[in-house]
Amino acid sequence: MISNYLTSAEIRRQFIDFFVEREHRFVPSAPVCPLDDPTLLFTNAGMNQFKDVFLGTGRRDYTRAVNSQKCIRVSGKHNDLEEVGLDTYHHTFFEMLGNWSFGDYFKEEAIAWAWELLTGVWQLPKERLWVTVFGGDAKDGLPADDDAARIWAEATDIDRTHILRFGRKDNFWEMGETGPCGPCTEIHIDRGGAGSDPKDGADRKIGVNAGNERFIELWNNVFMQFNRKDDGSLVPLPAKHVDTGMGFERVLAVLQGKRSNYDTDLFTPLFRRIEELSGKKYGEGERSDVAFRVIADHVRAVSSALADGALPSNEGRGYVLRRLIRRASRFGRQSLEVDHPFLFEVVPSVTEALGGAYPELRQRVDHLQLVVRAEEESFGTTLDRGLVLFDQLAQRVANSGARVLPGKDAYDLYATYGFPQDLVELMLRERGWSLDLESWKQAEETHKSASRSEGKFKQAFSDRDLAALRSDVEKAGWEPRTISTYDKPDERSWRVKTQTIRLDAGPTDRRGCRLLLKESPFYPEGGGQVGDTGTIEVIDQALGAMGMRVEDTQRLGDFIIHIGTWHGDVPGQSEEVIATVDLDRRERIRKNHTATHLLHRALKEVLGAHVSQQGSYVGPDRLRFDFSHPQAVTSEELEQIESLVNERVFANAPVKTTIEDLEAAKKRGVVAMFGEKYGERVRVLDIGGWSLELCGGTHVAFAGDIGPFVIVSERAIQAGVRRIEALTGPGAVEHIQSQRRTLSAAARLLKSSPDELVARIEALQAQLKEVKKKEAAGSKADVGAAFERVKKSLASHAGVLGAVLDFPDLDGTALRDLGDRARTLSNDLALALFARAGERVPFLVVCQGAALERGLKAGEVAGRIAQVLGGGGGGKPALAQGQGLRADAVDEALRVAEQALFGPGGP
Ligand code: ALA
């Protein structure tokens, strides 16, 4: 092994240089969360960004590539999450070093170069290296890869007894349930140890592939030859390719002479930071060591995904990120006793360690910290709520007399609140209970199979579609690329003669018909811009009225697919058609798209350079722009932004596009979106030199074409992410007019003019306040006068003071006030008092002292009154209230009350 210590940056560079010297093109890492590929949660191998090349739907202008790819494996076929932290060589986030041949070299060169790099350049001891080759599979009808075994034996000086054969599980690589695949050859290293025998590698129990930390896989060379279809069968790929992947953290550990990946310079700065934050030391105990590894690993995964534009949420990849943050936070709480947010303080160590190779991490450190911190804070609250739910659950179980917690409920707590099995068991043990492990396992299995299907490599169009499409295109002798408005950005005529290839044949009036044209004026959905709509009509009228309403346009590799409803017979392969884009809609989209670029620039200008795009929607109706910013944008800032955009519109600069090299464009400061995958040659959109952005969409010719620009809303969609919605052109005018109509209507109602509206409303508010004040004072005075009347009216009825009175000017509230005061007039009292609330008649009855002793009950009296007045009434013997419905029966009610309180038989 090489003696002088090489840093991670140097080793990464050596790998890339080795293959660049062998005519490989260096291709930057694709985003770790492929935002444009909803079928793949995270990039899980270096080859993901080349899958279209393997399937034959895309091409590159090079046939050899090398890169170091950011990968995350947390779901689907390749899922290492449960292992992470427990051992020293599994990760959710890792870097994969890879070299590729696209129909260029094959096994011979791949194997020889792998050997040369490992044993020549890096001087790994040959006697410690073991290789595996595919031993064949009866079910798939595949023979053993004797070629690979022979090449190892002939083209390298490896000890022949170190060439082992394994089956499909170990030596046949597949990206997902479907997709490109092929036999592979893996290189493993024996890291030895006390008393170990160098021959152990061949021992199936303790050697290669036995799953221990002594023999670890370093490098996998896949020979891509097949496509696995939905039905499980294998079909040969159009060409043979090489796809390799070397775990960077593992090879680094070997080259830096470390037993654990976590002891390399990729991790040590992170551990130092966690030590500072927790006051614990790495290496002090197994329990806290696991926590260190989990935290370091998860913060790396989360930081890299956030930097590429993902955000925590309740579904899909966002949910995975949320769970990683929660898992790390929980390990921090349980094993390191840090119960406040701290992961966000580990983030800068990650961005420093990885920022050299992946600058986007360094550039977005503030945004990452903000989002992680907000998640940690909300998790604290969730955890507290989870504890309450756990108690409730336990209570329910206790009530049923059981002492075993049902596994399904416990698993739900885990899935929703991050309560892991060991924590649940611990809490149960404290109560002397246990967990129903059987049903826990069942729930876990159900959950896992749900997440497995998430990871399935699905395509919007099936493999069969793709294969049929490819062969039709080849038969027709077309270039496998549709000529589109991308190639003719200045094209102004949207009527194009063309030929068709149909993707669906079938009965008339087909919904969901998908059609490919040799040339298309339609823009497919992309970069936030919605797909075009329009019509495709057959020219040959003899065939009758046939045509398609295009409801959406999508991109599939280099093909543009028109989706809609076909009326009449579906056309054959070479009909002449006229394709017409809905031009008015397109015009609105263009205005909104160019305005989106101006808005992006204006946001940076007014709010600061940290603003970066998180997503956008560019439709005919409006535009939406999501961006990172820590707090609400004030209304003054919004006005500044809006004015700035409008100034650029008035300046009316031409909107120019150029095709440039990506690297050159980046060097001159052209804005690229984080997480977006770009080819080597990119389209740069330049608006008067003020806004420079990479973009493939449709735009106006001059900024002035946008017309007025108005912002209609600004709000948070997530911690650290704001959303602005805005309108342009006719939409903006309609908005302004509608607001003006509202304003005029309001002014008319107030008999004022729009300019005076604010002053008028202020005056009205002041008036209202005054009236309310008077009313309150007035009602106090009224209650006072009424009280005097009660006092004067009281007459003695055999030792009880009493009165029955009507107050048509008092409302219910005043009546209650009056009742409260009147009850103080005597200990021995009988009263019935009536008031008004519109048509209704609130009333109350009081019986106290001697009145009660004589058997009078206020509740009963109120009941009798209610019978007269309609409505209801009742209460306690001493005090009752009611509300009558018939003001016209008050006189009758007064009589009844008089009779009930003071009549014969009364007191
Ligand atoms: N694609 C192969 C892997 O991920 C190289 O192992």
JSON list of N, CA and C and ligand atoms in Angstrom, two decimals, residues 44-48 71 73 78 94 96-98 100 173-175 184 186 217 219-222 224 243-246, ligand 1:
[
{"chain": "A", "resi": 44, "resn": "ASN", "atom": "N", "xyz": [-28.88, 6.59, -7.22]},
{"chain": "A", "resi": 44, "resn": "ASN", "atom": "CA", "xyz": [-28.33, 5.50, -6.41]},
{"chain": "A", "resi": 44, "resn": "ASN", "atom": "C", "xyz": [-27.12, 4.84, -7.04]},
{"chain": "A", "resi": 45, "resn": "ALA", "atom": "N", "xyz": [-26.70, 5.34, -8.20]},
{"chain": "A", "resi": 45, "resn": "ALA", "atom": "CA", "xyz": [-25.49, 4.81, -8.84]},
{"chain": "A", "resi": 45, "resn": "ALA", "atom": "C", "xyz": [-25.01, 5.83, -9.86]},
{"chain": "A", "resi": 46, "resn": "GLY", "atom": "N", "xyz": [-23.72, 5.76, -10.16]},
{"chain": "A", "resi": 46, "resn": "GLY", "atom": "CA", "xyz": [-23.15, 6.70, -11.12]},
{"chain": "A", "resi": 46, "resn": "GLY", "atom": "C", "xyz": [-23.80, 6.61, -12.48]},
{"chain": "A", "resi": 47, "resn": "MET", "atom": "N", "xyz": [-24.35, 5.42, -12.78]},
{"chain": "A", "resi": 47, "resn": "MET", "atom": "CA", "xyz": [-24.89, 5.22, -14.13]},
{"chain": "A", "resi": 47, "resn": "MET", "atom": "C", "xyz": [-26.26, 5.84, -14.35]},
{"chain": "A", "resi": 48, "resn": "ASN", "atom": "N", "xyz": [-26.93, 6.29, -13.28]},
{"chain": "A", "resi": 48, "resn": "ASN", "atom": "CA", "xyz": [-28.30, 6.81, -13.46]},
{"chain": "A", "resi": 48, "resn": "ASN", "atom": "C", "xyz": [-28.39, 7.85, -14.56]},
{"chain": "A", "resi": 71, "resn": "CYS", "atom": "N", "xyz": [-24.33, 9.87, -4.36]},
{"chain": "A", "resi": 71, "resn": "CYS", "atom": "CA", "xyz": [-25.40, 8.86, -4.35]},
{"chain": "A", "resi": 71, "resn": "CYS", "atom": "C", "xyz": [-26.07, 8.80, -2.98]},
{"chain": "A", "resi": 73, "resn": "ARG", "atom": "N", "xyz": [-28.59, 5.91, -0.97]},
{"chain": "A", "resi": 73, "resn": "ARG", "atom": "CA", "xyz": [-29.34, 4.65, -1.03]},
{"chain": "A", "resi": 73, "resn": "ARG", "atom": "C", "xyz": [-30.16, 4.49, 0.24]},
{"chain": "A", "resi": 78, "resn": "HIS", "atom": "N", "xyz": [-31.78, -0.78, -3.79]},
{"chain": "A", "resi": 78, "resn": "HIS", "atom": "CA", "xyz": [-30.51, -0.62, -3.08]},
{"chain": "A", "resi": 78, "resn": "HIS", "atom": "C", "xyz": [-30.75, 0.22, -1.84]},
{"chain": "A", "resi": 94, "resn": "PHE", "atom": "N", "xyz": [-23.08, 8.40, -0.23]},
{"chain": "A", "resi": 94, "resn": "PHE", "atom": "CA", "xyz": [-21.68, 8.06, -0.51]},
{"chain": "A", "resi": 94, "resn": "PHE", "atom": "C", "xyz": [-21.34, 8.56, -1.91]},
{"chain": "A", "resi": 96, "resn": "MET", "atom": "N", "xyz": [-19.66, 7.67, -5.54]},
{"chain": "A", "resi": 96, "resn": "MET", "atom": "CA", "xyz": [-19.31, 6.52, -6.35]},
{"chain": "A", "resi": 96, "resn": "MET", "atom": "C", "xyz": [-18.40, 6.97, -7.49]},
{"chain": "A", "resi": 97, "resn": "LEU", "atom": "N", "xyz": [-17.20, 6.40, -7.51]},
{"chain": "A", "resi": 97, "resn": "LEU", "atom": "CA", "xyz": [-16.27, 6.69, -8.60]},
{"chain": "A", "resi": 97, "resn": "LEU", "atom": "C", "xyz": [-16.59, 5.71, -9.72]},
{"chain": "A", "resi": 98, "resn": "GLY", "atom": "N", "xyz": [-16.67, 6.20, -10.94]},
{"chain": "A", "resi": 98, "resn": "GLY", "atom": "CA", "xyz": [-17.03, 5.27, -12.02]},
{"chain": "A", "resi": 98, "resn": "GLY", "atom": "C", "xyz": [-16.40, 5.63, -13.35]},
{"chain": "A", "resi": 100, "resn": "TRP", "atom": "N", "xyz": [-17.02, 4.62, -17.63]},
{"chain": "A", "resi": 100, "resn": "TRP", "atom": "CA", "xyz": [-18.04, 4.06, -18.52]},
{"chain": "A", "resi": 100, "resn": "TRP", "atom": "C", "xyz": [-17.55, 3.93, -19.95]},
{"chain": "A", "resi": 173, "resn": "TRP", "atom": "N", "xyz": [-25.83, -7.30, -11.94]},
{"chain": "A", "resi": 173, "resn": "TRP", "atom": "CA", "xyz": [-26.24, -6.01, -11.40]},
{"chain": "A", "resi": 173, "resn": "TRP", "atom": "C", "xyz": [-27.45, -5.45, -12.13]},
{"chain": "A", "resi": 174, "resn": "GLU", "atom": "N", "xyz": [-28.42, -4.97, -11.32]},
{"chain": "A", "resi": 174, "resn": "GLU", "atom": "CA", "xyz": [-29.61, -4.36, -11.91]},
{"chain": "A", "resi": 174, "resn": "GLU", "atom": "C", "xyz": [-29.87, -3.05, -11.18]},
{"chain": "A", "resi": 175, "resn": "MET", "atom": "N", "xyz": [-30.25, -2.05, -11.95]},
{"chain": "A", "resi": 175, "resn": "MET", "atom": "CA", "xyz": [-30.47, -0.75, -11.32]},
{"chain": "A", "resi": 175, "resn": "MET", "atom": "C", "xyz": [-31.76, -0.73, -10.50]},
{"chain": "A", "resi": 184, "resn": "CYS", "atom": "N", "xyz": [-21.65, -8.91, -13.63]},
{"chain": "A", "resi": 184, "resn": "CYS", "atom": "CA", "xyz": [-20.60, -8.00, -13.18]},
{"chain": "A", "resi": 184, "resn": "CYS", "atom": "C", "xyz": [-19.46, -8.79, -12.55]},
{"chain": "A", "resi": 186, "resn": "GLU", "atom": "N", "xyz": [-16.67, -8.21, -9.43]},
{"chain": "A", "resi": 186, "resn": "GLU", "atom": "CA", "xyz": [-16.40, -7.33, -8.30]},
{"chain": "A", "resi": 186, "resn": "GLU", "atom": "C", "xyz": [-14.99, -7.57, -7.77]},
{"chain": "A", "resi": 217, "resn": "GLU", "atom": "N", "xyz": [-16.17, -5.20, -0.40]},
{"chain": "A", "resi": 217, "resn": "GLU", "atom": "CA", "xyz": [-16.18, -4.95, -1.84]},
{"chain": "A", "resi": 217, "resn": "GLU", "atom": "C", "xyz": [-15.69, -3.54, -2.11]},
{"chain": "A", "resi": 219, "resn": "TRP", "atom": "N", "xyz": [-14.94, -2.44, -5.68]},
{"chain": "A", "resi": 219, "resn": "TRP", "atom": "CA", "xyz": [-15.23, -1.93, -7.02]},
{"chain": "A", "resi": 219, "resn": "TRP", "atom": "C", "xyz": [-16.07, -2.96, -7.75]},
{"chain": "A", "resi": 220, "resn": "ASN", "atom": "N", "xyz": [-17.07, -2.45, -8.44]},
{"chain": "A", "resi": 220, "resn": "ASN", "atom": "CA", "xyz": [-17.93, -3.33, -9.23]},
{"chain": "A", "resi": 220, "resn": "ASN", "atom": "C", "xyz": [-17.85, -2.91, -10.70]},
{"chain": "A", "resi": 221, "resn": "ASN", "atom": "N", "xyz": [-17.53, -3.86, -11.57]},
{"chain": "A", "resi": 221, "resn": "ASN", "atom": "CA", "xyz": [-17.52, -3.58, -13.02]},
{"chain": "A", "resi": 221, "resn": "ASN", "atom": "C", "xyz": [-18.69, -4.33, -13.64]},
{"chain": "A", "resi": 222, "resn": "VAL", "atom": "N", "xyz": [-19.67, -3.56, -14.13]},
{"chain": "A", "resi": 222, "resn": "VAL", "atom": "CA", "xyz": [-20.86, -4.18, -14.71]},
{"chain": "A", "resi": 222, "resn": "VAL", "atom": "C", "xyz": [-20.75, -4.16, -16.23]},
{"chain": "A", "resi": 224, "resn": "MET", "atom": "N", "xyz": [-22.99, -4.12, -19.06]},
{"chain": "A", "resi": 224, "resn": "MET", "atom": "CA", "xyz": [-24.40, -3.90, -19.40]},
{"chain": "A", "resi": 224, "resn": "MET", "atom": "C", "xyz": [-24.72, -4.52, -20.74]},
{"chain": "A", "resi": 243, "resn": "ASP", "atom": "N", "xyz": [-20.14, -0.29, -17.11]},
{"chain": "A", "resi": 243, "resn": "ASP", "atom": "CA", "xyz": [-20.60, 0.63, -16.06]},
{"chain": "A", "resi": 243, "resn": "ASP", "atom": "C", "xyz": [-19.88, 0.22, -14.78]},
{"chain": "A", "resi": 244, "resn": "THR", "atom": "N", "xyz": [-19.04, 1.08, -14.24]},
{"chain": "A", "resi": 244, "resn": "THR", "atom": "CA", "xyz": [-18.35, 0.66, -13.02]},
{"chain": "A", "resi": 244, "resn": "THR", "atom": "C", "xyz": [-18.66, 1.58, -11.86]},
{"chain": "A", "resi": 245, "resn": "GLY", "atom": "N", "xyz": [-18.51, 1.04, -10.67]},
{"chain": "A", "resi": 245, "resn": "GLY", "atom": "CA", "xyz": [-18.77, 1.85, -9.49]},
{"chain": "A", "resi": 245, "resn": "GLY", "atom": "C", "xyz": [-17.85, 1.42, -8.36]},
{"chain": "A", "resi": 246, "resn": "MET", "atom": "N", "xyz": [-17.10, 2.39, -7.86]},
{"chain": "A", "resi": 246, "resn": "MET", "atom": "CA", "xyz": [-16.20, 2.10, -6.73]},
{"chain": "A", "resi": 246, "resn": "MET", "atom": "C", "xyz": [-16.64, 2.96, -5.56]},
{"chain": "B", "resi": 1, "resn": "ALA", "atom": "N1", "xyz": [-23.79, 0.41, -11.34]},
{"chain": "B", "resi": 1, "resn": "ALA", "atom": "C1", "xyz": [-22.92, -0.41, -10.59]},
{"chain": "B", "resi": 1, "resn": "ALA", "atom": "C2", "xyz": [-23.09, -0.29, -9.10]},
{"chain": "B", "resi": 1, "resn": "ALA", "atom": "O1", "xyz": [-23.79, 0.58, -8.67]},
{"chain": "B", "resi": 1, "resn": "ALA", "atom": "C3", "xyz": [-21.52, -0.16, -10.98]},
{"chain": "B", "resi": 1, "resn": "ALA", "atom": "O2", "xyz": [-22.53, -1.03, -8.36]}
]
